[in-house]
Coordinates of C-alpha atoms in Angstrom, one line a residue:
Chain A
M21 CA -45.9 -35.4 -4.2
I22 CA -42.3 -35.5 -5.4
R23 CA -41.0 -37.3 -8.4
F24 CA -37.3 -37.4 -9.4
E25 CA -36.8 -39.0 -12.8
Q26 CA -33.2 -39.4 -13.8
V27 CA -32.4 -36.0 -12.2
A28 CA -28.8 -34.9 -12.5
K29 CA -27.2 -31.7 -11.4
R30 CA -23.8 -30.7 -12.7
Y31 CA -22.1 -27.5 -11.8
P32 CA -20.1 -25.3 -14.2
N33 CA -16.9 -26.2 -12.5
G34 CA -17.4 -29.8 -13.4
H35 CA -18.6 -31.0 -10.0
V36 CA -21.5 -33.4 -10.2
G37 CA -24.0 -32.8 -7.3
L38 CA -26.4 -35.6 -8.3
H39 CA -26.2 -38.5 -10.8
E40 CA -29.4 -39.5 -12.6
L41 CA -31.5 -39.8 -9.4
S42 CA -34.9 -41.4 -9.5
F43 CA -37.4 -41.8 -6.6
R44 CA -40.9 -40.8 -5.6
V45 CA -42.3 -39.4 -2.4
R46 CA -46.0 -39.9 -1.7
R47 CA -48.2 -37.2 -0.2
G48 CA -48.1 -37.4 3.6
E49 CA -44.9 -39.5 3.7
F50 CA -42.1 -39.0 6.2
L51 CA -38.7 -39.5 4.6
F52 CA -35.1 -39.1 5.6
V53 CA -32.3 -38.4 3.1
T54 CA -28.9 -39.3 4.5
G55 CA -25.3 -39.6 3.4
H56 CA -21.9 -38.2 4.2
S57 CA -21.0 -34.6 3.7
G58 CA -20.9 -34.0 -0.1
A59 CA -23.3 -36.9 -0.8
G60 CA -25.8 -34.5 -2.4
K61 CA -28.4 -34.0 0.4
S62 CA -28.3 -30.2 0.2
T63 CA -28.3 -30.2 -3.6
L64 CA -31.5 -32.3 -3.5
L65 CA -33.1 -29.8 -1.1
R66 CA -31.9 -26.8 -3.2
L67 CA -33.5 -28.4 -6.3
L68 CA -36.8 -28.9 -4.4
L69 CA -36.8 -25.3 -3.3
A70 CA -36.0 -24.2 -6.9
M71 CA -32.9 -22.5 -5.7
E72 CA -31.2 -24.5 -8.4
R73 CA -32.5 -26.2 -11.5
P74 CA -31.7 -29.8 -12.6
T75 CA -29.2 -30.1 -15.4
S76 CA -31.1 -33.0 -16.9
G77 CA -34.0 -35.3 -16.0
K78 CA -37.4 -34.4 -14.7
L79 CA -38.2 -33.1 -11.2
L80 CA -41.9 -32.8 -10.4
L81 CA -43.2 -31.3 -7.2
A82 CA -47.0 -31.3 -6.7
G83 CA -47.3 -31.6 -10.5
Q84 CA -45.1 -28.7 -11.3
D85 CA -41.9 -29.4 -13.3
L86 CA -39.2 -27.6 -11.5
G87 CA -36.9 -27.7 -14.5
Q88 CA -39.4 -25.6 -16.4
I89 CA -40.8 -23.3 -13.8
S90 CA -40.5 -19.6 -14.5
N91 CA -38.7 -17.3 -12.0
A92 CA -42.0 -15.5 -11.4
Q93 CA -43.7 -18.8 -10.3
I94 CA -40.9 -19.7 -7.8
P95 CA -42.3 -17.7 -4.9
F96 CA -45.7 -19.3 -5.3
L97 CA -44.1 -22.7 -5.4
R98 CA -42.2 -22.0 -2.2
R99 CA -45.4 -21.0 -0.4
Q100 CA -46.4 -24.7 -0.6
I101 CA -43.2 -25.6 1.1
G102 CA -42.0 -25.1 4.7
V103 CA -38.2 -25.1 5.2
V104 CA -36.1 -25.6 8.4
F105 CA -32.4 -24.9 8.4
Q106 CA -29.6 -26.1 10.5
N107 CA -28.7 -22.5 11.4
H108 CA -32.4 -21.5 11.9
Q109 CA -32.2 -18.4 9.6
L110 CA -34.2 -16.4 12.1
L111 CA -34.3 -12.6 12.0
F112 CA -32.8 -11.5 15.3
D113 CA -34.3 -8.0 15.1
R114 CA -37.9 -9.4 15.1
T115 CA -39.8 -11.0 17.9
V116 CA -40.5 -14.7 17.8
F117 CA -44.1 -13.8 16.9
N118 CA -42.9 -11.7 13.9
N119 CA -40.5 -14.3 12.8
V120 CA -43.2 -17.0 12.7
A121 CA -45.7 -14.5 11.1
L122 CA -43.4 -13.7 8.2
P123 CA -44.8 -16.3 5.7
L124 CA -48.4 -15.3 6.6
Q125 CA -47.6 -11.6 6.1
I126 CA -46.2 -12.5 2.7
L127 CA -49.4 -14.4 2.0
G128 CA -51.3 -11.2 2.9
L129 CA -53.5 -12.7 5.6
S130 CA -55.4 -10.4 8.0
K131 CA -53.8 -9.6 11.4
V132 CA -56.5 -11.6 13.2
E133 CA -55.8 -14.7 11.1
I134 CA -52.0 -14.2 11.4
A135 CA -52.3 -14.0 15.2
K136 CA -54.5 -17.1 15.3
R137 CA -52.2 -19.2 13.1
V138 CA -49.0 -18.0 14.8
D139 CA -50.4 -18.8 18.2
S140 CA -51.3 -22.2 17.0
A141 CA -47.9 -22.9 15.4
L142 CA -46.1 -21.7 18.6
E143 CA -48.3 -23.9 20.7
R144 CA -47.4 -26.8 18.5
V145 CA -43.7 -26.3 19.2
A146 CA -44.4 -25.5 22.9
L147 CA -43.3 -21.8 22.6
S148 CA -46.5 -20.0 23.3
D149 CA -45.0 -18.1 26.2
K150 CA -42.0 -16.9 24.2
S151 CA -43.8 -15.1 21.4
A152 CA -42.8 -11.6 22.6
L153 CA -39.2 -12.5 23.1
F154 CA -36.4 -12.1 20.5
P155 CA -34.6 -15.1 19.1
G156 CA -31.4 -14.0 20.9
D157 CA -33.2 -14.5 24.2
L158 CA -33.8 -18.2 23.4
S159 CA -31.8 -21.4 23.7
T160 CA -30.5 -23.1 20.5
G161 CA -33.2 -25.7 20.8
Q162 CA -35.9 -23.1 21.2
Q163 CA -34.6 -21.2 18.2
Q164 CA -34.8 -24.3 16.2
R165 CA -38.4 -24.8 17.3
V166 CA -39.2 -21.2 16.2
G167 CA -37.7 -22.1 12.8
I168 CA -40.1 -25.1 12.7
A169 CA -43.1 -23.0 13.7
R170 CA -42.2 -20.6 10.9
A171 CA -42.0 -23.5 8.5
I172 CA -45.4 -24.9 9.4
V173 CA -47.4 -21.8 10.1
H174 CA -48.7 -21.5 6.6
R175 CA -49.7 -25.1 6.5
P176 CA -47.4 -26.3 3.7
A177 CA -47.9 -29.5 1.8
L178 CA -44.2 -30.3 2.1
L179 CA -41.8 -29.7 5.0
L180 CA -38.1 -29.7 4.1
A181 CA -35.4 -29.7 6.8
D182 CA -31.7 -29.5 6.3
E183 CA -29.8 -31.0 9.2
P184 CA -32.3 -29.7 11.7
T185 CA -30.7 -31.4 14.6
G186 CA -27.1 -30.7 13.6
N187 CA -26.4 -28.3 16.5
L188 CA -28.5 -30.0 19.1
D189 CA -27.8 -32.4 21.9
P190 CA -29.4 -35.9 21.5
R191 CA -32.3 -35.0 23.9
L192 CA -33.2 -31.9 22.0
A193 CA -32.7 -33.6 18.7
A194 CA -35.2 -36.3 19.6
E195 CA -37.6 -33.6 20.8
I196 CA -37.4 -31.8 17.5
M197 CA -37.9 -35.0 15.6
G198 CA -41.0 -35.6 17.6
V199 CA -42.3 -32.3 16.5
F200 CA -41.7 -33.3 12.9
E201 CA -43.6 -36.5 13.4
D202 CA -46.5 -34.6 14.9
I203 CA -46.6 -32.3 11.9
N204 CA -46.5 -35.3 9.6
R205 CA -49.4 -36.9 11.3
L206 CA -51.5 -33.8 10.3
G207 CA -50.9 -34.7 6.6
T208 CA -47.8 -32.7 5.7
S209 CA -45.1 -34.6 3.8
V210 CA -41.8 -34.3 5.6
L211 CA -38.3 -34.7 4.0
I212 CA -35.4 -34.4 6.3
A213 CA -31.8 -34.3 5.2
S214 CA -29.6 -35.6 8.1
H215 CA -26.5 -37.6 8.7
D216 CA -27.5 -38.6 12.2
L217 CA -27.9 -42.3 11.5
A218 CA -28.5 -43.2 15.1
L219 CA -31.4 -40.8 15.4
I220 CA -32.8 -41.8 12.0
A221 CA -32.6 -45.5 12.9
R222 CA -34.8 -45.0 16.0
M223 CA -37.6 -43.4 14.0
R224 CA -38.2 -46.2 11.5
H225 CA -39.2 -44.1 8.5
R226 CA -38.2 -44.4 4.9
M227 CA -34.6 -43.5 4.3
L228 CA -32.8 -42.6 1.1
T229 CA -29.1 -43.0 1.2
L230 CA -26.9 -40.9 -1.1
Q231 CA -23.3 -41.4 -1.8
R232 CA -21.4 -39.0 -4.1
G233 CA -24.6 -37.9 -5.7
R234 CA -25.9 -41.4 -6.4
L235 CA -28.8 -43.1 -4.7
I236 CA -27.4 -46.3 -3.0
G237 CA -30.2 -47.2 -0.7
D238 CA -34.0 -46.8 -0.4
G239 CA -35.7 -48.5 2.5
E240 CA -37.0 -48.2 6.0
A241 CA -34.5 -46.9 8.5
G242 CA -33.1 -49.5 11.0
Q243 CA -33.7 -52.4 8.7
Chain B
M12 CA -38.3 -42.6 20.3
S13 CA -41.0 -41.4 22.7
A14 CA -38.7 -42.4 25.5
T15 CA -36.1 -39.9 24.4
R16 CA -38.5 -37.1 23.5
S17 CA -38.9 -34.3 26.0
P18 CA -42.1 -34.8 28.0
K19 CA -42.7 -31.1 27.8
V20 CA -43.1 -31.0 24.1
S21 CA -44.9 -34.3 23.9
E22 CA -47.4 -33.1 26.4
R23 CA -47.9 -29.9 24.6
V24 CA -48.2 -31.6 21.2
A25 CA -50.4 -34.5 22.4
P26 CA -53.6 -32.5 22.6
K27 CA -53.1 -31.7 19.0
A28 CA -54.3 -35.2 18.3
A29 CA -57.7 -33.5 18.5
D30 CA -56.7 -31.4 15.6
P31 CA -58.3 -32.4 12.3
A32 CA -57.3 -35.8 11.0
P33 CA -55.3 -35.8 7.8
E34 CA -58.5 -36.2 5.8
K35 CA -60.0 -33.2 7.5
Q36 CA -56.8 -31.3 7.1
K37 CA -56.7 -32.1 3.4
K38 CA -60.3 -31.0 3.0
R39 CA -59.4 -27.7 4.8
R40 CA -56.6 -27.2 2.3
D41 CA -58.9 -27.9 -0.6
D42 CA -61.3 -25.3 0.7
E43 CA -58.5 -22.8 0.9
D44 CA -57.5 -23.5 -2.6
D45 CA -60.6 -21.6 -3.7
G46 CA -58.5 -18.6 -3.0
P47 CA -59.3 -15.4 -1.2
D48 CA -61.9 -13.0 -2.7
F49 CA -61.0 -9.6 -4.2
S50 CA -61.8 -7.7 -1.0
T51 CA -59.4 -9.8 1.1
L52 CA -56.7 -9.5 -1.5
F53 CA -57.2 -5.8 -1.7
H54 CA -57.0 -5.4 2.1
A55 CA -53.9 -7.6 2.1
W56 CA -52.3 -5.4 -0.5
V57 CA -53.1 -2.2 1.4
E58 CA -51.9 -3.8 4.6
S59 CA -48.7 -4.9 2.9
H60 CA -48.1 -1.3 1.7
R61 CA -48.9 0.1 5.1
A62 CA -46.6 -2.3 6.8
S63 CA -43.8 -1.5 4.3
L64 CA -44.2 2.2 4.9
V65 CA -44.3 1.9 8.7
D66 CA -41.2 -0.4 8.5
S67 CA -39.3 2.1 6.3
L68 CA -40.2 5.0 8.6
R69 CA -39.1 3.0 11.6
R70 CA -35.8 2.1 10.1
L71 CA -35.1 5.8 9.1
A72 CA -36.1 7.0 12.6
K73 CA -33.7 4.4 14.0
Q74 CA -30.8 6.2 12.4
P75 CA -31.9 9.8 12.7
I76 CA -28.5 11.4 12.1
G77 CA -27.6 9.2 9.1
S78 CA -31.0 9.7 7.6
F79 CA -30.8 13.4 8.1
F80 CA -27.4 13.8 6.4
T81 CA -28.5 11.7 3.5
C82 CA -31.6 13.9 3.1
L83 CA -29.3 17.0 3.5
V84 CA -26.9 15.8 0.7
M85 CA -29.9 15.2 -1.5
A86 CA -31.4 18.6 -0.6
V87 CA -28.2 20.4 -1.6
A88 CA -28.2 18.6 -4.9
L89 CA -31.9 19.7 -5.4
S90 CA -31.4 23.3 -4.1
L91 CA -28.6 24.3 -6.4
P92 CA -30.4 24.0 -9.7
M93 CA -33.7 25.0 -8.2
G94 CA -32.2 28.1 -6.5
L95 CA -30.4 29.2 -9.7
S96 CA -33.6 28.8 -11.6
L97 CA -35.5 30.9 -9.1
L98 CA -32.7 33.6 -9.3
L99 CA -32.9 33.6 -13.1
N100 CA -36.7 34.1 -12.9
N101 CA -36.1 37.1 -10.7
V102 CA -33.5 38.5 -13.1
E103 CA -36.0 38.2 -15.9
R104 CA -38.5 40.1 -13.7
L105 CA -35.8 42.7 -13.0
G106 CA -35.2 43.2 -16.7
G107 CA -38.8 44.2 -17.0
S108 CA -41.2 43.0 -19.6
W109 CA -40.0 42.5 -23.2
Q110 CA -42.5 45.0 -24.3
R111 CA -41.1 47.8 -22.2
A112 CA -37.5 46.9 -23.1
A113 CA -38.1 47.0 -26.8
Q114 CA -39.0 50.7 -27.2
I115 CA -38.4 52.6 -30.4
S116 CA -37.2 56.2 -30.1
V117 CA -38.5 58.4 -32.9
Y118 CA -36.3 61.6 -33.0
L119 CA -38.0 64.6 -34.7
K120 CA -36.3 67.2 -36.9
L121 CA -35.1 70.2 -34.9
D122 CA -37.6 72.5 -36.7
A123 CA -40.6 70.3 -35.6
S124 CA -42.8 72.2 -33.2
A125 CA -44.5 70.8 -30.1
H126 CA -47.7 70.8 -32.0
D127 CA -46.1 68.7 -34.7
G128 CA -44.8 66.4 -32.0
E129 CA -48.2 65.9 -30.5
A130 CA -49.8 65.3 -33.9
L131 CA -47.1 62.8 -34.8
R132 CA -47.7 61.0 -31.4
T133 CA -51.4 60.7 -32.2
Q134 CA -50.6 59.4 -35.7
I135 CA -48.2 56.8 -34.4
K136 CA -50.5 55.7 -31.7
G137 CA -53.0 54.8 -34.4
L138 CA -50.6 52.6 -36.3
P139 CA -51.0 48.8 -36.1
G140 CA -48.4 47.1 -33.9
V141 CA -48.1 50.1 -31.6
A142 CA -49.2 49.7 -27.9
E143 CA -48.2 53.1 -26.6
A144 CA -46.7 56.4 -27.8
E145 CA -45.4 59.2 -25.6
Y146 CA -44.1 62.6 -26.8
V147 CA -41.1 64.2 -25.1
S148 CA -40.7 67.8 -26.1
R149 CA -37.3 69.4 -26.7
E150 CA -37.5 71.3 -23.4
Q151 CA -38.4 68.2 -21.4
A152 CA -35.6 66.3 -23.1
L153 CA -33.1 69.0 -22.2
E154 CA -34.4 69.2 -18.6
E155 CA -34.0 65.4 -18.2
F156 CA -30.6 65.4 -19.7
Q157 CA -29.4 68.2 -17.5
Q158 CA -30.7 66.3 -14.4
Q159 CA -29.3 62.9 -15.4
S160 CA -26.0 63.9 -17.0
G161 CA -24.7 66.3 -14.4
L162 CA -23.7 68.6 -17.3
G163 CA -26.3 71.2 -16.4
E164 CA -23.9 74.2 -16.2
A165 CA -22.3 73.4 -19.5
L166 CA -25.6 72.9 -21.3
R167 CA -26.8 76.3 -20.0
E168 CA -23.8 77.9 -21.8
L169 CA -25.1 76.6 -25.2
P170 CA -26.9 79.2 -27.3
D171 CA -29.6 76.8 -28.5
N172 CA -31.2 73.6 -27.2
P173 CA -29.4 70.9 -29.3
L174 CA -31.9 68.1 -28.4
P175 CA -34.7 67.1 -30.7
G176 CA -38.2 66.2 -29.6
V177 CA -38.8 62.5 -29.3
V178 CA -41.8 60.2 -29.5
V179 CA -41.2 57.0 -27.5
V180 CA -43.0 54.1 -29.1
T181 CA -43.9 50.9 -27.2
P182 CA -44.7 48.1 -29.6
A183 CA -47.6 45.8 -29.0
E184 CA -45.4 42.7 -29.6
V185 CA -41.8 41.9 -29.5
D186 CA -40.8 40.3 -32.7
K187 CA -37.6 41.4 -34.3
P188 CA -38.7 41.4 -38.0
A189 CA -41.9 43.2 -37.1
L190 CA -40.1 45.7 -35.0
D191 CA -37.6 46.4 -37.8
A192 CA -40.6 46.9 -40.2
L193 CA -42.3 49.3 -37.7
R194 CA -39.0 51.2 -37.2
Q195 CA -38.7 51.6 -41.0
Q196 CA -42.3 52.8 -41.2
L197 CA -41.8 55.3 -38.4
A198 CA -38.5 56.6 -40.0
E199 CA -40.4 57.5 -43.2
L200 CA -43.0 59.7 -41.4
P201 CA -42.8 63.4 -42.1
K202 CA -40.8 65.5 -39.5
V203 CA -38.9 62.4 -38.4
E204 CA -35.2 62.6 -38.4
L205 CA -34.4 59.2 -37.1
A206 CA -36.2 56.1 -35.7
Q207 CA -34.0 54.1 -33.4
L208 CA -34.7 50.6 -32.2
D209 CA -32.3 49.7 -29.4
L210 CA -32.6 45.9 -28.9
V211 CA -28.9 45.3 -28.1
W212 CA -29.2 45.2 -24.4
V213 CA -32.4 43.3 -24.5
E214 CA -30.8 40.8 -26.8
R215 CA -27.8 40.6 -24.5
L216 CA -30.0 40.0 -21.5
A217 CA -31.9 37.3 -23.5
A218 CA -28.7 35.7 -24.4
I219 CA -27.5 35.8 -20.8
L220 CA -30.8 34.3 -19.6
K221 CA -30.6 31.6 -22.3
L222 CA -27.1 30.8 -21.2
G223 CA -28.3 30.7 -17.6
D224 CA -31.2 28.4 -18.6
R225 CA -28.8 26.0 -20.3
F226 CA -26.4 26.1 -17.4
V227 CA -29.3 25.4 -15.0
F228 CA -30.4 22.5 -17.2
G229 CA -26.9 21.0 -17.4
L230 CA -26.5 21.5 -13.7
T231 CA -29.9 19.8 -13.1
V232 CA -28.9 16.8 -15.2
L233 CA -25.6 16.5 -13.4
L234 CA -27.0 16.9 -9.9
V235 CA -30.0 14.6 -10.6
S236 CA -27.5 12.0 -11.7
A237 CA -25.6 12.6 -8.5
L238 CA -28.8 12.4 -6.5
L239 CA -29.7 9.1 -8.1
L240 CA -26.3 7.8 -7.2
V241 CA -26.6 9.0 -3.6
I242 CA -30.0 7.4 -3.1
G243 CA -28.9 4.3 -5.0
N244 CA -25.9 3.9 -2.8
T245 CA -27.8 4.5 0.4
I246 CA -30.4 1.9 -0.6
R247 CA -27.7 -0.5 -1.6
L248 CA -26.3 -0.3 1.9
H249 CA -29.8 -0.9 3.4
I250 CA -30.0 -4.0 1.1
E251 CA -26.7 -5.2 2.3
N252 CA -27.7 -4.8 5.9
R253 CA -30.9 -6.8 5.3
R254 CA -29.4 -9.5 3.1
T255 CA -30.3 -12.3 5.5
E256 CA -33.8 -11.0 5.9
I257 CA -34.3 -10.8 2.1
E258 CA -33.0 -14.3 1.6
V259 CA -35.4 -15.6 4.2
I260 CA -38.3 -13.7 2.7
K261 CA -37.5 -15.2 -0.7
L262 CA -37.2 -18.7 0.8
V263 CA -40.7 -18.5 2.4
G264 CA -42.3 -17.3 -0.8
G265 CA -41.8 -13.5 -0.9
T266 CA -42.0 -12.2 -4.5
D267 CA -39.6 -9.6 -5.9
S268 CA -42.2 -6.9 -5.5
Y269 CA -42.6 -7.8 -1.9
V270 CA -38.9 -7.6 -1.3
R271 CA -38.6 -4.4 -3.3
R272 CA -41.5 -2.5 -1.7
P273 CA -39.9 -1.3 1.6
F274 CA -36.8 -0.1 -0.3
L275 CA -39.0 1.9 -2.7
Y276 CA -40.8 3.5 0.3
M277 CA -37.5 4.2 1.8
G278 CA -36.3 5.9 -1.3
A279 CA -39.5 8.0 -1.6
L280 CA -39.2 9.0 2.1
Y281 CA -35.6 10.1 1.6
G282 CA -36.8 12.1 -1.4
L283 CA -39.6 13.6 0.7
G284 CA -37.2 14.6 3.4
A285 CA -34.8 16.1 0.9
G286 CA -37.6 18.0 -0.8
V287 CA -38.8 19.5 2.5
L288 CA -35.2 20.5 3.4
S289 CA -34.6 21.9 0.0
W290 CA -37.7 24.0 0.1
G291 CA -36.7 25.3 3.5
V292 CA -33.2 26.1 2.4
L293 CA -34.4 27.9 -0.7
A294 CA -37.0 29.9 1.2
F295 CA -34.5 30.9 3.9
G296 CA -31.7 31.6 1.3
L297 CA -34.0 33.9 -0.8
N298 CA -35.2 35.7 2.3
W299 CA -31.7 36.2 3.5
L300 CA -30.6 37.6 0.1
N301 CA -33.7 39.7 -0.2
D302 CA -32.6 42.3 2.4
A303 CA -29.4 43.0 0.4
V304 CA -31.3 43.1 -2.9
I305 CA -33.9 45.5 -1.5
G306 CA -31.1 47.8 -0.3
L307 CA -29.3 47.7 -3.7
S308 CA -32.4 48.2 -5.8
G309 CA -33.4 51.1 -3.5
L310 CA -30.1 52.9 -4.5
Y311 CA -31.4 52.8 -8.1
G312 CA -34.8 54.1 -7.2
S313 CA -36.4 50.7 -7.7
D314 CA -38.7 48.8 -5.4
F315 CA -37.5 45.5 -6.8
S316 CA -37.4 42.6 -4.4
L317 CA -36.8 38.9 -4.8
A318 CA -39.9 36.7 -5.1
G319 CA -39.8 33.7 -2.7
V320 CA -40.4 30.1 -3.7
P321 CA -43.8 30.0 -5.4
G322 CA -46.1 27.3 -3.9
A323 CA -46.5 25.5 -7.2
D324 CA -42.7 25.4 -7.6
G325 CA -42.3 24.2 -4.0
L326 CA -44.8 21.4 -4.6
S327 CA -43.1 20.4 -7.8
L328 CA -39.8 20.3 -5.9
L329 CA -41.4 18.0 -3.3
L330 CA -43.0 15.7 -5.9
G331 CA -39.8 15.7 -8.0
A332 CA -37.7 14.8 -5.0
V333 CA -40.1 11.9 -4.0
L334 CA -40.1 10.6 -7.6
L335 CA -36.3 10.8 -7.8
G336 CA -35.9 9.0 -4.5
Y337 CA -38.3 6.3 -5.7
I338 CA -36.5 6.0 -9.1
G339 CA -33.1 5.8 -7.4
A340 CA -34.3 3.1 -5.0
W341 CA -35.9 1.2 -7.9
I342 CA -32.7 1.2 -9.9
A343 CA -30.7 0.1 -6.9
V344 CA -33.0 -2.7 -5.9
A345 CA -33.4 -3.9 -9.5
R346 CA -29.6 -3.9 -9.8
H347 CA -29.1 -5.9 -6.6
L348 CA -32.2 -8.1 -6.5
S349 CA -30.7 -10.8 -8.7
E350 CA -27.7 -11.0 -6.3
L351 CA -30.1 -11.7 -3.4
A352 CA -31.0 -15.2 -4.4
P353 CA -31.1 -17.4 -1.2
R354 CA -27.9 -19.2 -0.6

């Protein structure tokens, strides 16, 4: 699904985001990427979303070389990915339904199909009864779940999450992680960047540990 | 982990175990990879445009005063050159046709009789390049002069009529070299004292109209540039206000054309609003001026009145305004789209 081969990212100001990083992620795998602030977690996610390109090395996502991908292909690559942000990135002038429907509207699905899929996604995150509300009417945890519903509604092959539980209390954080596991059970690869080691340790999935842009650990969490 | 997870979510999610297993899920994805057929894609494309149009209308309606004033500024920019152009057209009409303006006056010798004059008129009428010829006898000329000059009493004191008979020749075409040749030909006819081609005022009017046309063209270029700047700046502000939305759209797979579309509709709608306003302003303005023009032309014994905005011109104005709005929006979005990369 994902293959990093000696991938490095250096910025024009001299800062090195990633040092020759190599690892693979299988289809359907659940993976944490952890490390302190500045370790390179966000850089890794930005490379996977083609928001940035590697300076050197080879980064393959579902067979596509993200170092060589053209700008015109990037939107179509992103349609295979679902992404969840720490700050939700919801549109507060649209209802929950319309926030979740956005990827499907971009895909050009029919209204009937959109309604069906949005209802299903909202049901999966236990927000079926909130579809007519606006994000501002929801709690932080519910907003995060709307973000997750939007990330999975188009049935992506890969789900990326950047500190998805960063603003949540432990109970809500566990609840959100449970949702990610449910999604993973349906065949979606999940990659979560988080520094919440206690939460990660409880979940016993593969964990990559980054430090100053280098991979210093690759094993099951809690071991 | 399940001990810490909210029962609510777990309970809601648990029935999803009945959802297709990963293998089934994978099969479903493979099926979907065949891609939608043309009809589905076409309907999706139409739906996307409809949604963009409705969204743009909704956003404009949400700020009615701001939208109206933007349209008004654009309408003024459109109305100035269009209005001047319409006025110039009316001035051309007022000046009469070129054919009428370019008459040649053929003055007869004083000893030419009325019979000679009529014979000459018939001869001239038969010449190539002559559309019309009219004989004005010495007596008619004197009578007209007395009426028009206000020197009736003084002229009556003269022992003889000093005015010659005249044949007024209207040429078939207005072409300066051809007219000069015709004038020369007429001057050489027997009983003709002088053939005079008075094109000076026609040439002056033509020069004034040409200057007017150039002025209108220059003004049009300037105001169209201003209009593009107005629409570009307005769209830029809309883009700034929707930056987060655009970033999210790009992150979930929206193409540049998908991002661009609502702004293009917005530009076209601003243009349409401006075009309608401009048409209204021009129609009202010309109608308002017309009363004064009719009064003035009546004093000169003319029934001249201003023509309104012709339907074809009005439609061109509308189409042009929509196109300008669209182009202005396109330039603005193209300029700012690269800055809208997700952060």
